[in-house]
JSON list of C-alpha atoms in Angstrom, two decimals:
[
{"chain": "A", "resi": 1, "resn": "MET", "atom": "CA", "xyz": [22.89, 37.32, -48.06]},
{"chain": "A", "resi": 2, "resn": "ALA", "atom": "CA", "xyz": [24.14, 35.08, -45.28]},
{"chain": "A", "resi": 3, "resn": "HIS", "atom": "CA", "xyz": [22.27, 35.34, -42.01]},
{"chain": "A", "resi": 4, "resn": "PHE", "atom": "CA", "xyz": [24.26, 35.59, -38.82]},
{"chain": "A", "resi": 5, "resn": "ASP", "atom": "CA", "xyz": [23.82, 36.94, -35.33]},
{"chain": "A", "resi": 6, "resn": "ILE", "atom": "CA", "xyz": [24.97, 40.49, -34.74]},
{"chain": "A", "resi": 7, "resn": "LYS", "atom": "CA", "xyz": [26.08, 41.82, -31.37]},
{"chain": "A", "resi": 8, "resn": "GLU", "atom": "CA", "xyz": [25.63, 45.32, -30.06]},
{"chain": "A", "resi": 9, "resn": "GLY", "atom": "CA", "xyz": [28.99, 46.93, -29.28]},
{"chain": "A", "resi": 10, "resn": "GLU", "atom": "CA", "xyz": [30.80, 44.56, -31.61]},
{"chain": "A", "resi": 11, "resn": "ASP", "atom": "CA", "xyz": [28.90, 44.63, -34.91]},
{"chain": "A", "resi": 12, "resn": "PHE", "atom": "CA", "xyz": [26.94, 47.84, -34.36]},
{"chain": "A", "resi": 13, "resn": "TYR", "atom": "CA", "xyz": [26.22, 50.67, -31.96]},
{"chain": "A", "resi": 14, "resn": "TYR", "atom": "CA", "xyz": [23.53, 53.33, -31.67]},
{"chain": "A", "resi": 15, "resn": "ASN", "atom": "CA", "xyz": [24.47, 56.91, -32.54]},
{"chain": "A", "resi": 16, "resn": "GLU", "atom": "CA", "xyz": [23.21, 60.04, -30.79]},
{"chain": "A", "resi": 17, "resn": "GLN", "atom": "CA", "xyz": [20.08, 60.10, -32.98]},
{"chain": "A", "resi": 18, "resn": "GLY", "atom": "CA", "xyz": [19.27, 56.48, -32.13]},
{"chain": "A", "resi": 19, "resn": "TYR", "atom": "CA", "xyz": [20.23, 54.99, -35.50]},
{"chain": "A", "resi": 20, "resn": "LYS", "atom": "CA", "xyz": [22.05, 51.67, -35.71]},
{"chain": "A", "resi": 21, "resn": "VAL", "atom": "CA", "xyz": [25.60, 52.17, -37.06]},
{"chain": "A", "resi": 22, "resn": "PHE", "atom": "CA", "xyz": [27.42, 49.10, -38.33]},
{"chain": "A", "resi": 23, "resn": "THR", "atom": "CA", "xyz": [31.10, 48.69, -37.49]},
{"chain": "A", "resi": 24, "resn": "GLU", "atom": "CA", "xyz": [34.00, 47.82, -39.78]},
{"chain": "A", "resi": 25, "resn": "LYS", "atom": "CA", "xyz": [33.98, 44.34, -38.25]},
{"chain": "A", "resi": 26, "resn": "PHE", "atom": "CA", "xyz": [30.36, 43.83, -39.31]},
{"chain": "A", "resi": 27, "resn": "HIS", "atom": "CA", "xyz": [31.06, 44.97, -42.87]},
{"chain": "A", "resi": 28, "resn": "LEU", "atom": "CA", "xyz": [33.99, 42.58, -43.15]},
{"chain": "A", "resi": 29, "resn": "LYS", "atom": "CA", "xyz": [31.87, 39.77, -41.72]},
{"chain": "A", "resi": 30, "resn": "ARG", "atom": "CA", "xyz": [29.16, 40.53, -44.31]},
{"chain": "A", "resi": 31, "resn": "GLY", "atom": "CA", "xyz": [31.80, 40.32, -47.03]},
{"chain": "A", "resi": 32, "resn": "TYR", "atom": "CA", "xyz": [30.83, 42.99, -49.55]},
{"chain": "A", "resi": 33, "resn": "CYS", "atom": "CA", "xyz": [30.18, 46.70, -49.96]},
{"chain": "A", "resi": 34, "resn": "CYS", "atom": "CA", "xyz": [26.56, 47.84, -50.17]},
{"chain": "A", "resi": 35, "resn": "LYS", "atom": "CA", "xyz": [27.54, 51.23, -51.71]},
{"chain": "A", "resi": 36, "resn": "SER", "atom": "CA", "xyz": [25.48, 53.16, -49.16]},
{"chain": "A", "resi": 37, "resn": "GLY", "atom": "CA", "xyz": [28.37, 55.31, -47.96]},
{"chain": "A", "resi": 38, "resn": "CYS", "atom": "CA", "xyz": [28.58, 53.68, -44.55]},
{"chain": "A", "resi": 39, "resn": "ARG", "atom": "CA", "xyz": [30.58, 55.50, -41.88]},
{"chain": "A", "resi": 40, "resn": "HIS", "atom": "CA", "xyz": [32.84, 52.51, -41.18]},
{"chain": "A", "resi": 41, "resn": "CYS", "atom": "CA", "xyz": [33.16, 51.07, -44.70]},
{"chain": "A", "resi": 42, "resn": "PRO", "atom": "CA", "xyz": [36.38, 49.03, -44.90]},
{"chain": "A", "resi": 43, "resn": "TYR", "atom": "CA", "xyz": [36.10, 48.78, -48.70]},
{"chain": "A", "resi": 44, "resn": "GLY", "atom": "CA", "xyz": [36.94, 52.42, -49.37]},
{"chain": "A", "resi": 45, "resn": "TYR", "atom": "CA", "xyz": [33.69, 53.35, -51.11]},
{"chain": "A", "resi": 46, "resn": "ASP", "atom": "CA", "xyz": [33.12, 57.09, -51.68]},
{"chain": "A", "resi": 47, "resn": "LYS", "atom": "CA", "xyz": [29.42, 57.80, -52.20]},
{"chain": "A", "resi": 48, "resn": "LYS", "atom": "CA", "xyz": [30.06, 61.30, -53.56]},
{"chain": "A", "resi": 49, "resn": "THR", "atom": "CA", "xyz": [32.14, 60.02, -56.47]},
{"chain": "A", "resi": 50, "resn": "ASP", "atom": "CA", "xyz": [30.66, 56.49, -56.68]},
{"chain": "A", "resi": 51, "resn": "THR", "atom": "CA", "xyz": [34.18, 55.06, -56.66]},
{"chain": "A", "resi": 52, "resn": "PHE", "atom": "CA", "xyz": [36.34, 52.88, -54.47]},
{"chain": "A", "resi": 53, "resn": "ILE", "atom": "CA", "xyz": [39.41, 54.45, -52.90]},
{"chain": "A", "resi": 54, "resn": "LYS", "atom": "CA", "xyz": [42.28, 52.09, -52.24]},
{"chain": "A", "resi": 55, "resn": "SER", "atom": "CA", "xyz": [42.54, 51.32, -48.55]},
{"chain": "A", "resi": 56, "resn": "ASP", "atom": "CA", "xyz": [44.92, 49.19, -46.50]},
{"chain": "A", "resi": 57, "resn": "LYS", "atom": "CA", "xyz": [42.02, 48.33, -44.14]},
{"chain": "A", "resi": 58, "resn": "LYS", "atom": "CA", "xyz": [40.63, 45.63, -46.41]},
{"chain": "A", "resi": 59, "resn": "ASN", "atom": "CA", "xyz": [43.98, 43.81, -46.32]},
{"chain": "A", "resi": 60, "resn": "LYS", "atom": "CA", "xyz": [43.80, 43.28, -42.54]}
]
């Protein structure tokens, strides 16, 4: 995996429980889906069905 600097507020934020939540921008910068069911996944992955749902987001 490529190493790059991440910025709070741009690549991630902290949720109410204090966990780091990665943004869509971070996922696109990373370049692939980790299949963890991330909240802001731009790749359309559905963890419940283990499938990818077509999404216009990845074409941006």
